[in-house]
PDB file of C-alpha atoms in Angstrom:
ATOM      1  CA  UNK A 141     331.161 -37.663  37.249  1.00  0.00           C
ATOM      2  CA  UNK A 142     328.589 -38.831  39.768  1.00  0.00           C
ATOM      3  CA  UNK A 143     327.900 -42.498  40.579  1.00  0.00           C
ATOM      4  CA  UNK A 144     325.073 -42.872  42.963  1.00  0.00           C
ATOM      5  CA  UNK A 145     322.772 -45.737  43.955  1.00  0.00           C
ATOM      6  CA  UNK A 146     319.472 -45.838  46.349  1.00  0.00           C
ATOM      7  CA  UNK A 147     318.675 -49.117  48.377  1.00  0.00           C
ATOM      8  CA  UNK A 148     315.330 -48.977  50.138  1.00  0.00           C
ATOM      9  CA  UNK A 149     316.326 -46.406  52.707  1.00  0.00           C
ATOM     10  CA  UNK A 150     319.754 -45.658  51.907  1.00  0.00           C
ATOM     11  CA  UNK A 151     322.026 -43.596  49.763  1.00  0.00           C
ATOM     12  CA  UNK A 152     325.913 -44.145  48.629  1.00  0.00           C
ATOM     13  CA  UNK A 153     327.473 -42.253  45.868  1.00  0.00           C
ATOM     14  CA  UNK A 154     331.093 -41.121  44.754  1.00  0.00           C
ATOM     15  CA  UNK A 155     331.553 -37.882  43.137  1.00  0.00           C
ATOM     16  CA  UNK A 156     334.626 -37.757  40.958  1.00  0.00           C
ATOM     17  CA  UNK A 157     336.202 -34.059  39.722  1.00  0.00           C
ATOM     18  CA  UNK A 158     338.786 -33.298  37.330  1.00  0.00           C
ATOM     19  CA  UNK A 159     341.465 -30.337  38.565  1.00  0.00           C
ATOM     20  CA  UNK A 160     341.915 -27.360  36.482  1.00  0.00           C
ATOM     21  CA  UNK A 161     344.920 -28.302  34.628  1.00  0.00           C
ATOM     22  CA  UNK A 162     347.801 -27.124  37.024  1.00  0.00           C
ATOM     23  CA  UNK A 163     350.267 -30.073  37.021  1.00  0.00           C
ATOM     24  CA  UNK A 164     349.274 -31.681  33.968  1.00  0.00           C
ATOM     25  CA  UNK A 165     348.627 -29.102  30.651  1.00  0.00           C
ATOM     26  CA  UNK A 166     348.774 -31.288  28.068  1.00  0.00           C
ATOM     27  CA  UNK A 167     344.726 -32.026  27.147  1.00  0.00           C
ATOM     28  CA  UNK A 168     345.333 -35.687  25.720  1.00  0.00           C
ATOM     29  CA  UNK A 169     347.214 -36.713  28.955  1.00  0.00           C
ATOM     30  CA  UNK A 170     344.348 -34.901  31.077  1.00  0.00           C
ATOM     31  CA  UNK A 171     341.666 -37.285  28.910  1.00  0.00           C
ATOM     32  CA  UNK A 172     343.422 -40.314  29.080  1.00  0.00           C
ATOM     33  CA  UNK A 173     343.626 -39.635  33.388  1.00  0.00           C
ATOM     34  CA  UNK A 174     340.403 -38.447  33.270  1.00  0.00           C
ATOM     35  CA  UNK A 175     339.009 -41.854  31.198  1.00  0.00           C
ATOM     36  CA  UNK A 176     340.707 -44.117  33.414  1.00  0.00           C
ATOM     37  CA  UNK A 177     339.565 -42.748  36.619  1.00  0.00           C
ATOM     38  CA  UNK A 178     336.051 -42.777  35.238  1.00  0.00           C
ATOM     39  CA  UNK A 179     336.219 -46.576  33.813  1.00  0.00           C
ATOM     40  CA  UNK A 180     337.376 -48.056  37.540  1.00  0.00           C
ATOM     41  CA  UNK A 181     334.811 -45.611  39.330  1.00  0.00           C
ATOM     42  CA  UNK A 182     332.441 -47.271  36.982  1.00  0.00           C
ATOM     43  CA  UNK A 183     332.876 -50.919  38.149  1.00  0.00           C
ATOM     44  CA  UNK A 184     332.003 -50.046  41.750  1.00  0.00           C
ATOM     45  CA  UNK A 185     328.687 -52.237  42.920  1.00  0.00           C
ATOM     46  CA  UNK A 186     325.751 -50.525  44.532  1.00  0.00           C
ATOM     47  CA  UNK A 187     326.405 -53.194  47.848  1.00  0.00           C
ATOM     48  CA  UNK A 188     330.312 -51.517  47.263  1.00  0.00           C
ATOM     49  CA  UNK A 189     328.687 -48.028  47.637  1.00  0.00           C
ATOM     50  CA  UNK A 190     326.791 -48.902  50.131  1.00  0.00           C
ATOM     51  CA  UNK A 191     328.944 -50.586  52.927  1.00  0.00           C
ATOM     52  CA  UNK A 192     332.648 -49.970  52.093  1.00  0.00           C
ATOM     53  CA  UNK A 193     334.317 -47.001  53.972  1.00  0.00           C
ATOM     54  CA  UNK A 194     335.624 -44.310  50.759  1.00  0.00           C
ATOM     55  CA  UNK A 195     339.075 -45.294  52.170  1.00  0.00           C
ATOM     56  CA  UNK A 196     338.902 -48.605  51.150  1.00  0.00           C
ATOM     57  CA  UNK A 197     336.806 -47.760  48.207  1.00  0.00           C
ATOM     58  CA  UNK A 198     339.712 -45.640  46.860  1.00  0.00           C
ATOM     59  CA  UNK A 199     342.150 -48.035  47.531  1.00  0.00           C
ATOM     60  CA  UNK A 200     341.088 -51.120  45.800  1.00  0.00           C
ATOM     61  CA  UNK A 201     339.997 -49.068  42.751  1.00  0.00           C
ATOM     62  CA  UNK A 202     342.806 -46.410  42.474  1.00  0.00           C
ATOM     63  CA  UNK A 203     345.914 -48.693  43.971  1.00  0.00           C
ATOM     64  CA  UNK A 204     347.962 -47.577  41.505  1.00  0.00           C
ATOM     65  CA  UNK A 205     347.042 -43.838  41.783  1.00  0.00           C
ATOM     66  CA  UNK A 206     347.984 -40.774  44.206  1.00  0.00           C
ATOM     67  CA  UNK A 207     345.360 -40.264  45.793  1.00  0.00           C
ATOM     68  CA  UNK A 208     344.730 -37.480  47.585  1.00  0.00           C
ATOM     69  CA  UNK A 209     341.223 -37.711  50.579  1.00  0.00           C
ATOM     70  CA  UNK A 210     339.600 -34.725  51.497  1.00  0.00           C
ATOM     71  CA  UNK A 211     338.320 -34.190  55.176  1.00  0.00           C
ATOM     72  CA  UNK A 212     334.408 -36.118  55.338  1.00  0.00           C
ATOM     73  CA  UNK A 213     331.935 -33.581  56.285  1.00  0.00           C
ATOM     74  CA  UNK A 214     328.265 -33.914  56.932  1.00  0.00           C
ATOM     75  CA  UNK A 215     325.808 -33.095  54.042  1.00  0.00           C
ATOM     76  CA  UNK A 216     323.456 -30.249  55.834  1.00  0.00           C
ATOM     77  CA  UNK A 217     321.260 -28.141  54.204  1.00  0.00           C
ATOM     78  CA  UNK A 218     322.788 -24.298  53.602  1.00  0.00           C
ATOM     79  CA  UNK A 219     321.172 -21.743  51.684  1.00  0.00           C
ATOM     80  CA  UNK A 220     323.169 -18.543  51.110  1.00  0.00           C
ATOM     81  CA  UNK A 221     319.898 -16.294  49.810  1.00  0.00           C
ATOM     82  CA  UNK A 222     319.872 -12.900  51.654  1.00  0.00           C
ATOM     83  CA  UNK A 223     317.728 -10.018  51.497  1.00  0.00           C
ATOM     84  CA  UNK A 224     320.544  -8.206  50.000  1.00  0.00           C
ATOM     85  CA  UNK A 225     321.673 -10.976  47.417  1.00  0.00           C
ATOM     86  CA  UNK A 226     317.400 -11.068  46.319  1.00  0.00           C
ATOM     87  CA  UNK A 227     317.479  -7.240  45.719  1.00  0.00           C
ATOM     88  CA  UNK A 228     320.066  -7.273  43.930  1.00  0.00           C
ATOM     89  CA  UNK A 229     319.142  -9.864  41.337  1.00  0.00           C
ATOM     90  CA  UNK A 230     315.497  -7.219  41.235  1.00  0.00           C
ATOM     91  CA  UNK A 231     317.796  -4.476  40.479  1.00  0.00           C
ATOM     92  CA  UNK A 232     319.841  -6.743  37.537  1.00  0.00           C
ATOM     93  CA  UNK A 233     316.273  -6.290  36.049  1.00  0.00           C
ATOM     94  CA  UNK A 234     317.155  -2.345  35.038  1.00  0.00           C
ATOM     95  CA  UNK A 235     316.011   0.648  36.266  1.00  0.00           C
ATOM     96  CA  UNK A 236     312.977   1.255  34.008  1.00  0.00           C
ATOM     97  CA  UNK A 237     312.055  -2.650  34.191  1.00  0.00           C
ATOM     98  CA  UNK A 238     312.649  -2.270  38.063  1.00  0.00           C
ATOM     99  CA  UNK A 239     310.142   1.730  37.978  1.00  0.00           C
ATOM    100  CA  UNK A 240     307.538  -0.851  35.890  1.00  0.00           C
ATOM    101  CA  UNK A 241     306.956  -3.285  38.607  1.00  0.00           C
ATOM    102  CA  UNK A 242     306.722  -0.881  41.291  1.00  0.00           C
ATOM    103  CA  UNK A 243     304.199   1.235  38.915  1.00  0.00           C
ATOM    104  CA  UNK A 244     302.245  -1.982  38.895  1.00  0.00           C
ATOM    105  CA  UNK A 245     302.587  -3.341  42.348  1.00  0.00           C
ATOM    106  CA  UNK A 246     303.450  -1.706  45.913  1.00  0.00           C
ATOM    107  CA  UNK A 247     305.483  -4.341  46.919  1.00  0.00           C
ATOM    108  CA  UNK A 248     307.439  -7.272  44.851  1.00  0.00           C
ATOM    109  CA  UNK A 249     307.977 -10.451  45.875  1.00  0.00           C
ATOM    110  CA  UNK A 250     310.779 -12.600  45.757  1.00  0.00           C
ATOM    111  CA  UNK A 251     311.080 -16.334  46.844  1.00  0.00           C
ATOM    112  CA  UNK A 252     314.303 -18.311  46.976  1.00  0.00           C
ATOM    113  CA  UNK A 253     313.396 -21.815  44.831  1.00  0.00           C
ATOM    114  CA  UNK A 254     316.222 -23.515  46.843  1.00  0.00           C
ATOM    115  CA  UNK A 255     315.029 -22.478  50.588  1.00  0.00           C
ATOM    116  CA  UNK A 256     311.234 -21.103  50.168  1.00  0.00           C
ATOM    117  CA  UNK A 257     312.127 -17.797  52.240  1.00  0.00           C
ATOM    118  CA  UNK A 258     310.214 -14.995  50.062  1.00  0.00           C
ATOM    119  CA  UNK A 259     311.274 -11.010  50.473  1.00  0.00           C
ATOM    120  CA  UNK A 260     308.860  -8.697  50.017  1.00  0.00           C
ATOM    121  CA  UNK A 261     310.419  -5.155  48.751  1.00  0.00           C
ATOM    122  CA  UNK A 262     308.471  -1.981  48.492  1.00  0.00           C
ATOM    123  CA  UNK A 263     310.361   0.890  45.992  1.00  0.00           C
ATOM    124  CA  UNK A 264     311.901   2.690  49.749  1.00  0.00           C
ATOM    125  CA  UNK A 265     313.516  -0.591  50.816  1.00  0.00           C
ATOM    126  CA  UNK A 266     314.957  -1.732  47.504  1.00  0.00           C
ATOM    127  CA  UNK A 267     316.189   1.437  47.119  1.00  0.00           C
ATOM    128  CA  UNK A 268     317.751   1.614  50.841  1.00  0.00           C
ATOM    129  CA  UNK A 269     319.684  -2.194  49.805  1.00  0.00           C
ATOM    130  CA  UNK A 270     321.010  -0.330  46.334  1.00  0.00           C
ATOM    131  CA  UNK A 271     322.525   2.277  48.438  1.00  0.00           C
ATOM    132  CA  UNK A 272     323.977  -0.318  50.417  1.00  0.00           C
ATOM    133  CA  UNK A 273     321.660   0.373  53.770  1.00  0.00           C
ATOM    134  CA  UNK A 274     320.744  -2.684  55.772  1.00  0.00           C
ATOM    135  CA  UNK A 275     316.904  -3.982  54.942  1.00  0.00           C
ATOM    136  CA  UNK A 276     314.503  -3.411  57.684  1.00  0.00           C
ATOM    137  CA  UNK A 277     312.861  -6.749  58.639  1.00  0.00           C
TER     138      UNK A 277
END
């Protein structure tokens, strides 16, 4: 469960995530945790979100509660597309689907909707990736 807020020029939000059930199995004792973590996380203020430090956030709203903090990192942009990762979602297409487009066109291209980088493949260099050759740039 997210809980975000946006004042003029600035952003605070918690992000809360239930485990996978490792040290508690039982389903009605993971839903009642899981509804009272949500309920507190849902009185927080947006001026709360905004100007508290998450240690103190945590600690007024889960006093009761282990609590466990992860490490803060920075929120940067990372895109993991790849020439290779691109072909192979072409060659998911099939073989026959895959002989269609290059019937059609002499070079498909691909563009990553998270990043913008577009790969351009003729039927030699998507081949080359399949066999597990490095693309040529």
């Amino acid at each position: 469960r997210l809980f975000f807020t946006l004042y003029q020029h600035s952003a605070g939000g918690m992000l809360l995530q239930q485990l996978p059930a490792q040290l508690v199995r039982d389903q009605d004792q993971r839903t009642a945790q899981w509804d009272h973590v949500t309920i507190l996380g849902a009185t927080l203020s947006a001026g709360e979100l905004l100007t508290l430090p998450a240690e103190t956030l945590i600690g007024r709203l889960y006093a009761e509660d282990v609590v466990q903090l992860l490490e803060q990192r920075e929120v940067q942009f990372a895109c993991t597309c790849s020439a290779e990762r691109t072909a192979n979602a072409l060659l998911l297409l099939g073989e026959a689907e895959v002989r269609q487009l290059f019937s059609e066109m002499e070079i498909v291209s691909m563009t990553c909707e998270f990043c913008g980088t577009s790969y351009d493949f003729s039927a030699d260099s998507l081949a080359a990736i399949s066999r597990g050759e490095a693309p040529q740039h």
